[in-house]
Short mmCIF file of C-alpha atoms in Angstrom, two decimals:
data_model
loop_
_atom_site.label_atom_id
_atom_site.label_comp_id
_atom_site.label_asym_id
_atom_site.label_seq_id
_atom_site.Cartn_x
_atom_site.Cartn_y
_atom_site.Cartn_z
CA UNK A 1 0.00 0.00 0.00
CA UNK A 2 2.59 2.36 1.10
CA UNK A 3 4.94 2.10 -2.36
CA UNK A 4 2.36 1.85 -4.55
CA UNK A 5 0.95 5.15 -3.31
CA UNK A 6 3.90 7.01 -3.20
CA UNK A 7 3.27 7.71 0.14
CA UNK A 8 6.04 9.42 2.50
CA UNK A 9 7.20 8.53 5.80
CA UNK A 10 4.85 5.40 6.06
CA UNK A 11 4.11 4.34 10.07
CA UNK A 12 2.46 1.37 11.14
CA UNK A 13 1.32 0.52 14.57
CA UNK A 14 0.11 -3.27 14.82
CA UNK A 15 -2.10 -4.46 17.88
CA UNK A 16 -2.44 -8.28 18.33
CA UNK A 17 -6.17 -9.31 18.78
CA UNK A 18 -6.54 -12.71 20.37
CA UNK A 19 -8.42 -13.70 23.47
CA UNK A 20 -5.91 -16.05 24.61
CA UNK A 21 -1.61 -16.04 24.61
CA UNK A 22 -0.37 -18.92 22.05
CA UNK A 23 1.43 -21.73 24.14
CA UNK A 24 5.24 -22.21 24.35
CA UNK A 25 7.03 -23.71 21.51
CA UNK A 26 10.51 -25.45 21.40
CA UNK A 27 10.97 -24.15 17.57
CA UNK A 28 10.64 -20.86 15.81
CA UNK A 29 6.76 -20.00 15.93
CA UNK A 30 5.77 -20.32 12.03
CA UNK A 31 3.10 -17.15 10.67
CA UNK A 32 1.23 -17.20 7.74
CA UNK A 33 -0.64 -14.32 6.46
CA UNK A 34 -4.31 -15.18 5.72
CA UNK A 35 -6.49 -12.05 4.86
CA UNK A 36 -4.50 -8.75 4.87
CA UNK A 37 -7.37 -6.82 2.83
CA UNK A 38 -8.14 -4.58 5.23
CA UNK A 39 -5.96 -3.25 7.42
CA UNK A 40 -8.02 -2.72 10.42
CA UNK A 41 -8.92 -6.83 10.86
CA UNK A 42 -6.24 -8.69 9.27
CA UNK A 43 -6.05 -12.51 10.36
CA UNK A 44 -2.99 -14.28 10.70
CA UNK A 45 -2.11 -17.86 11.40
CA UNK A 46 0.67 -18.96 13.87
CA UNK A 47 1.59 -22.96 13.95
CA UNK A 48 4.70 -24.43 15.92
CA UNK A 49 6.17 -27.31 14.23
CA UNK A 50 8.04 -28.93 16.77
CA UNK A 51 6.35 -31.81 18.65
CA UNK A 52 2.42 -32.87 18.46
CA UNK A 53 2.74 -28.83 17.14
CA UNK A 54 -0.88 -26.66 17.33
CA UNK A 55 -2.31 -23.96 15.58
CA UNK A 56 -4.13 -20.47 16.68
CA UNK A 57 -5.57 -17.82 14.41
CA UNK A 58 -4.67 -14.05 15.23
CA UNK A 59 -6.92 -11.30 14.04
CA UNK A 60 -3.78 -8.31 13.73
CA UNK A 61 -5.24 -4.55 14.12
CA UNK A 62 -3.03 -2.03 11.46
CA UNK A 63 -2.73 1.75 12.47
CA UNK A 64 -1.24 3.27 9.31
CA UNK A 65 -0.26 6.89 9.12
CA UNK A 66 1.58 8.80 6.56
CA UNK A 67 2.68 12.11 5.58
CA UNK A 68 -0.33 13.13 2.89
CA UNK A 69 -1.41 15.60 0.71
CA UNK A 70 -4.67 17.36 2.08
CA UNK A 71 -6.51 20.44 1.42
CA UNK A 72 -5.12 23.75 2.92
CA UNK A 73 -8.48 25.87 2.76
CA UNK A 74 -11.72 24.69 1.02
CA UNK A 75 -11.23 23.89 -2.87
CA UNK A 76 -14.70 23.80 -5.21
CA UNK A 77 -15.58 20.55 -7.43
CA UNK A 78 -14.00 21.15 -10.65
CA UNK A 79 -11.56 23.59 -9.32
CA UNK A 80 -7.85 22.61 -10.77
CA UNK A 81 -5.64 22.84 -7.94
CA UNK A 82 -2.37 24.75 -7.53
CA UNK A 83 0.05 23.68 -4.81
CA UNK A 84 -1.15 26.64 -2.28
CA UNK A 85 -4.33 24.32 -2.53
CA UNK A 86 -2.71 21.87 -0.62
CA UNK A 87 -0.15 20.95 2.10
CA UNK A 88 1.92 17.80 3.59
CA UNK A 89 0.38 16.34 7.11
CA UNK A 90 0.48 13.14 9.08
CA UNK A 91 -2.05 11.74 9.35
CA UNK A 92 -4.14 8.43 9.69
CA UNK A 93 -4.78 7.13 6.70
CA UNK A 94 -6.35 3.66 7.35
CA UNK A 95 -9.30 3.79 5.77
CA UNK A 96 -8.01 5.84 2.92
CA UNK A 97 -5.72 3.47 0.99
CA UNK A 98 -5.53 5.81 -2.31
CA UNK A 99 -4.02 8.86 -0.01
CA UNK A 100 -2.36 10.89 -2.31
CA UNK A 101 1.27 10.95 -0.75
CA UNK A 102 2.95 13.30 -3.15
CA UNK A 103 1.87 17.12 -4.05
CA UNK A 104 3.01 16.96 -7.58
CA UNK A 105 0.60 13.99 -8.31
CA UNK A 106 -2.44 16.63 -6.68
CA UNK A 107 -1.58 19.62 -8.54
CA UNK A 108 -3.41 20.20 -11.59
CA UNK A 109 -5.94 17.86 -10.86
CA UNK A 110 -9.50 18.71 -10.20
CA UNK A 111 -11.83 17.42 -7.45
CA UNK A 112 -15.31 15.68 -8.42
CA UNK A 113 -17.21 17.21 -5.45
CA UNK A 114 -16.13 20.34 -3.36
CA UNK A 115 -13.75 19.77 -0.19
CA UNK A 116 -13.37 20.98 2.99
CA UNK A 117 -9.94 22.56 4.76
CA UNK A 118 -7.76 19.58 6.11
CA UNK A 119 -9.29 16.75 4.40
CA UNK A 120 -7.00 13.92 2.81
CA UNK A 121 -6.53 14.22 -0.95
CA UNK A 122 -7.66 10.09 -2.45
CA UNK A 123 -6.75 9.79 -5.72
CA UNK A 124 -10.32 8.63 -6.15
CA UNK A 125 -11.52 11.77 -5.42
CA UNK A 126 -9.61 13.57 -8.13
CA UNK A 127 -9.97 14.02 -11.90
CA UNK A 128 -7.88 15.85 -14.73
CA UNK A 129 -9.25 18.53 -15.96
CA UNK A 130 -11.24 19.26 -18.69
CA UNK A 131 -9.69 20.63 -21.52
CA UNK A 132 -12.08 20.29 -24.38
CA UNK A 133 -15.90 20.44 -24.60
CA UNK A 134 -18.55 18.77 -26.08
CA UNK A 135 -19.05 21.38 -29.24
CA UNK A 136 -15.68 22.88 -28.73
CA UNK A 137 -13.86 23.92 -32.04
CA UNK A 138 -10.66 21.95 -31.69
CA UNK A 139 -7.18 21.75 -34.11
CA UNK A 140 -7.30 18.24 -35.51
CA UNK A 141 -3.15 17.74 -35.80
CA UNK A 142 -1.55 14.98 -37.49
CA UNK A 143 2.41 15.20 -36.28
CA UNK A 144 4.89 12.40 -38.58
CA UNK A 145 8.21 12.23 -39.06
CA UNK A 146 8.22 15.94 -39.00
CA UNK A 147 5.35 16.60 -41.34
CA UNK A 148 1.95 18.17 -39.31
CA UNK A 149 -1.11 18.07 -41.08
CA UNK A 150 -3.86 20.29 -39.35
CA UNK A 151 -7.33 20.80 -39.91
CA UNK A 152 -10.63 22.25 -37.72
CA UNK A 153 -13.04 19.87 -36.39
CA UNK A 154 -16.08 19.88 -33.83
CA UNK A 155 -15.56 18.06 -30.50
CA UNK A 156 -18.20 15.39 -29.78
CA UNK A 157 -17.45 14.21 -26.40
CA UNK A 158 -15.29 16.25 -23.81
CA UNK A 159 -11.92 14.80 -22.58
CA UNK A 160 -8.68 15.32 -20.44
CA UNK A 161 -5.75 15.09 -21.76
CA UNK A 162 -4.96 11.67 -23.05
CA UNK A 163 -9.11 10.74 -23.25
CA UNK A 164 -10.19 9.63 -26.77
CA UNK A 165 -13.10 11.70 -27.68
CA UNK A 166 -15.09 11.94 -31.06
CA UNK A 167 -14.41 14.23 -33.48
CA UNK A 168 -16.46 15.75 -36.72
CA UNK A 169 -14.07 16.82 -39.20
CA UNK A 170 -15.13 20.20 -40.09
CA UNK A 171 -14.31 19.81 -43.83
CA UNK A 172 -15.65 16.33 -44.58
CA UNK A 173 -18.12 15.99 -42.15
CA UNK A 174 -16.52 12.62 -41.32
CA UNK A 175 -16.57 11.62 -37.12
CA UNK A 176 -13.57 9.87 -35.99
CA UNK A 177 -11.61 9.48 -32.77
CA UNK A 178 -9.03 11.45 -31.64
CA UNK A 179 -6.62 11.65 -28.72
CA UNK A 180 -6.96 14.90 -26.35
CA UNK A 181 -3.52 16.41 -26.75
CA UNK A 182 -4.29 19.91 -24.80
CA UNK A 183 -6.74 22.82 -24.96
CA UNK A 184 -8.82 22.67 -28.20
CA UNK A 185 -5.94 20.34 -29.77
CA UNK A 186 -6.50 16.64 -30.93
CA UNK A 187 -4.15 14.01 -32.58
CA UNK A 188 -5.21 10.40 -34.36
CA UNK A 189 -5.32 7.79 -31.66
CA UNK A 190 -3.25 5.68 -33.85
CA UNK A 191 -0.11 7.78 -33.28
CA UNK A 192 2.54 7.93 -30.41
CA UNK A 193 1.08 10.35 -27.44
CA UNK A 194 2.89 13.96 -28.35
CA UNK A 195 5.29 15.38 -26.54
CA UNK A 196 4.88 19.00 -27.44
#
């Protein structure tokens, strides 16, 4: 959880659920993870090989807390964010396993509903922006081998950057899809993602 959310400073606190202690063992106890879903009731299993040996199932309590990207005054849905949007806090992020852990990854980004001072950024949460419209005139550019074609077209869907959206070339009339490459700018989907 922690890596793949590029989270910083990662603590965990583990509390040991079980009604009763497991009995001595002449070996090494042997664990086994069983369900580590959730974080909050994880259940392990503990077995000691030596002798007749026995077996006990642990339920394992997970406290994890993390430096995170949260709001730093109220933000509006839709609202791109800049960084003075947002600051870096610990804080307990156990039952908010898409915590955005890095600013950079927040920045730009645009929440689906409006949020409130000091909550925790979740990737979930977030969308890119916008950047054409359904009936937008857009630049319909075909980049290759240094040769750009370019000709006007009518948005059909709206799209991010990088969505595939419908296009009506304005000339032909013809719909086809195209790649959002930035404000009022598409590209053929069939060509590497531009750089420029």
């Amino acid at each position: 959880m922690a890596s793949a959310s590029a989270l910083s400073d990662p603590q965990f606190d583990l509390e040991v659920l079980s009604s009763r202690p497991a009995p001595p063992c002449a070996k090494p106890v042997e664990v086994d993870a069983l369900d580590t879903r959730q974080p909050a009731r994880m259940r392990f299993v503990a077995r000691c090989p030596a002798g007749k040996g026995w077996r006990q199932d642990f339920l394992v309590r997970a406290r994890i807390s993390a430096q995170v990207a949260v709001t730093a005054a109220p933000v509006g849905a839709n609202q791109p964010l800049a960084e003075a949007d947002l600051a870096l806090e610990r804080r307990d992020i156990t039952q908010a396993p898409d915590a955005i852990g890095d600013l950079a990854l927040a920045v730009g980004q645009s929440p689906r509903r409006s949020l409130r001072a000091g909550e925790i950024l979740r990737s979930g949460q977030l969308a890119a922006p916008l950047v054409v419209k359904r009936g937008d005139q857009v630049l319909m550019v075909a980049r290759h081998e240094g040769i750009e074609v370019s000709m006007a077209g009518e948005a059909l869907d709206a799209g991010a950057r990088g969505a595939v959206v419908r296009v009506r070339n304005a000339a032909s009339g013809q719909v086809v899809r195209m790649r959002v490459a930035g404000a009022g700018t598409v590209e053929p989907v069939d060509l590497p993602v531009s750089r420029r």
